[in-house]
């Protein structure tokens, strides 16, 4: 779930997510900050970098549709 979104400039957005991870023993929640870039024609956002290696490994090719006023990234973590 998105907990904060900040437009850095016209092509970059910084997002903070609260994401639930699960492994064999635990389910835990982690706040993650990462930066996304808008692809001009496709209106897609793609993760550029993150400080969290668990996120990086599990969501390396994370991508979601971007709409100016509405987006629901939670649907992309199924």
PDB file of C-alpha atoms in Angstrom:
ATOM      1  CA  UNK A   1       0.000   0.000   0.000  1.00  0.00           C
ATOM      2  CA  UNK A   2       1.275   3.467  -0.848  1.00  0.00           C
ATOM      3  CA  UNK A   3       1.818   5.534   2.257  1.00  0.00           C
ATOM      4  CA  UNK A   4       3.299   8.595   0.588  1.00  0.00           C
ATOM      5  CA  UNK A   5       3.932   9.850  -2.939  1.00  0.00           C
ATOM      6  CA  UNK A   6       6.095  12.805  -3.944  1.00  0.00           C
ATOM      7  CA  UNK A   7       6.601  14.163  -7.456  1.00  0.00           C
ATOM      8  CA  UNK A   8      10.319  14.928  -7.705  1.00  0.00           C
ATOM      9  CA  UNK A   9      10.036  16.410 -11.193  1.00  0.00           C
ATOM     10  CA  UNK A  10       8.014  15.804 -14.367  1.00  0.00           C
ATOM     11  CA  UNK A  11       9.594  12.427 -15.037  1.00  0.00           C
ATOM     12  CA  UNK A  12      10.342  11.097 -11.563  1.00  0.00           C
ATOM     13  CA  UNK A  13       8.194  10.083  -8.630  1.00  0.00           C
ATOM     14  CA  UNK A  14       9.371   8.961  -5.217  1.00  0.00           C
ATOM     15  CA  UNK A  15       7.082   6.449  -3.514  1.00  0.00           C
ATOM     16  CA  UNK A  16       6.996   4.991  -0.052  1.00  0.00           C
ATOM     17  CA  UNK A  17       5.252   1.645   0.247  1.00  0.00           C
ATOM     18  CA  UNK A  18       4.223  -0.502   3.134  1.00  0.00           C
ATOM     19  CA  UNK A  19       4.534  -4.065   1.869  1.00  0.00           C
ATOM     20  CA  UNK A  20       3.808  -7.372   3.528  1.00  0.00           C
ATOM     21  CA  UNK A  21       6.399 -10.079   2.938  1.00  0.00           C
ATOM     22  CA  UNK A  22       5.991 -13.737   3.674  1.00  0.00           C
ATOM     23  CA  UNK A  23       8.500 -16.526   4.108  1.00  0.00           C
ATOM     24  CA  UNK A  24       8.249 -20.048   5.522  1.00  0.00           C
ATOM     25  CA  UNK A  25       8.199 -18.861   9.122  1.00  0.00           C
ATOM     26  CA  UNK A  26       6.963 -15.271   9.232  1.00  0.00           C
ATOM     27  CA  UNK A  27       4.758 -12.682   7.695  1.00  0.00           C
ATOM     28  CA  UNK A  28       6.143  -9.209   8.208  1.00  0.00           C
ATOM     29  CA  UNK A  29       5.586  -5.691   6.990  1.00  0.00           C
ATOM     30  CA  UNK A  30       8.256  -3.355   5.707  1.00  0.00           C
ATOM     31  CA  UNK A  31       8.226   0.281   4.641  1.00  0.00           C
ATOM     32  CA  UNK A  32      10.134   0.720   1.421  1.00  0.00           C
ATOM     33  CA  UNK A  33      11.208   3.824  -0.425  1.00  0.00           C
ATOM     34  CA  UNK A  34      11.949   3.721  -4.117  1.00  0.00           C
ATOM     35  CA  UNK A  35      12.127   5.965  -7.140  1.00  0.00           C
ATOM     36  CA  UNK A  36      10.218   5.447 -10.346  1.00  0.00           C
ATOM     37  CA  UNK A  37      10.528   7.032 -13.766  1.00  0.00           C
ATOM     38  CA  UNK A  38       7.637   7.739 -16.077  1.00  0.00           C
ATOM     39  CA  UNK A  39       7.986   6.277 -19.541  1.00  0.00           C
ATOM     40  CA  UNK A  40       6.604   9.081 -21.644  1.00  0.00           C
ATOM     41  CA  UNK A  41       4.406   7.318 -24.192  1.00  0.00           C
ATOM     42  CA  UNK A  42       3.427   4.188 -22.310  1.00  0.00           C
ATOM     43  CA  UNK A  43       2.690   5.956 -19.044  1.00  0.00           C
ATOM     44  CA  UNK A  44       4.429   3.214 -17.118  1.00  0.00           C
ATOM     45  CA  UNK A  45       6.561   3.541 -14.049  1.00  0.00           C
ATOM     46  CA  UNK A  46       9.541   1.331 -13.472  1.00  0.00           C
ATOM     47  CA  UNK A  47      11.621   0.975 -10.337  1.00  0.00           C
ATOM     48  CA  UNK A  48      14.991   2.658 -10.736  1.00  0.00           C
ATOM     49  CA  UNK A  49      16.535   1.970  -7.360  1.00  0.00           C
ATOM     50  CA  UNK A  50      15.698   0.957  -3.842  1.00  0.00           C
ATOM     51  CA  UNK A  51      17.654   0.618  -0.642  1.00  0.00           C
ATOM     52  CA  UNK A  52      15.957  -2.629   0.280  1.00  0.00           C
ATOM     53  CA  UNK A  53      17.569  -5.783  -1.103  1.00  0.00           C
ATOM     54  CA  UNK A  54      14.576  -8.002  -0.280  1.00  0.00           C
ATOM     55  CA  UNK A  55      12.389  -5.746  -2.364  1.00  0.00           C
ATOM     56  CA  UNK A  56      14.978  -5.530  -5.112  1.00  0.00           C
ATOM     57  CA  UNK A  57      15.240  -9.309  -5.379  1.00  0.00           C
ATOM     58  CA  UNK A  58      11.507  -9.989  -5.270  1.00  0.00           C
ATOM     59  CA  UNK A  59      10.307  -7.072  -7.354  1.00  0.00           C
ATOM     60  CA  UNK A  60      13.214  -6.518  -9.689  1.00  0.00           C
ATOM     61  CA  UNK A  61      10.960  -5.903 -12.688  1.00  0.00           C
ATOM     62  CA  UNK A  62       8.188  -4.213 -10.785  1.00  0.00           C
ATOM     63  CA  UNK A  63       6.084  -2.114 -13.114  1.00  0.00           C
ATOM     64  CA  UNK A  64       2.608  -0.649 -12.895  1.00  0.00           C
ATOM     65  CA  UNK A  65       0.219   1.512 -14.862  1.00  0.00           C
ATOM     66  CA  UNK A  66       0.346   5.145 -13.962  1.00  0.00           C
ATOM     67  CA  UNK A  67      -2.615   7.506 -14.042  1.00  0.00           C
ATOM     68  CA  UNK A  68      -2.319  11.120 -12.971  1.00  0.00           C
ATOM     69  CA  UNK A  69      -5.097  11.019 -10.387  1.00  0.00           C
ATOM     70  CA  UNK A  70      -5.508   7.357  -9.604  1.00  0.00           C
ATOM     71  CA  UNK A  71      -3.351   4.273  -9.289  1.00  0.00           C
ATOM     72  CA  UNK A  72      -3.663   1.113  -7.239  1.00  0.00           C
ATOM     73  CA  UNK A  73      -0.231  -0.546  -7.030  1.00  0.00           C
ATOM     74  CA  UNK A  74      -1.499  -3.077  -4.487  1.00  0.00           C
ATOM     75  CA  UNK A  75      -3.005  -5.010  -7.389  1.00  0.00           C
ATOM     76  CA  UNK A  76       0.472  -5.647  -8.730  1.00  0.00           C
ATOM     77  CA  UNK A  77       1.721  -7.529  -5.693  1.00  0.00           C
ATOM     78  CA  UNK A  78      -0.470 -10.628  -6.130  1.00  0.00           C
TER      79      UNK A  78
END
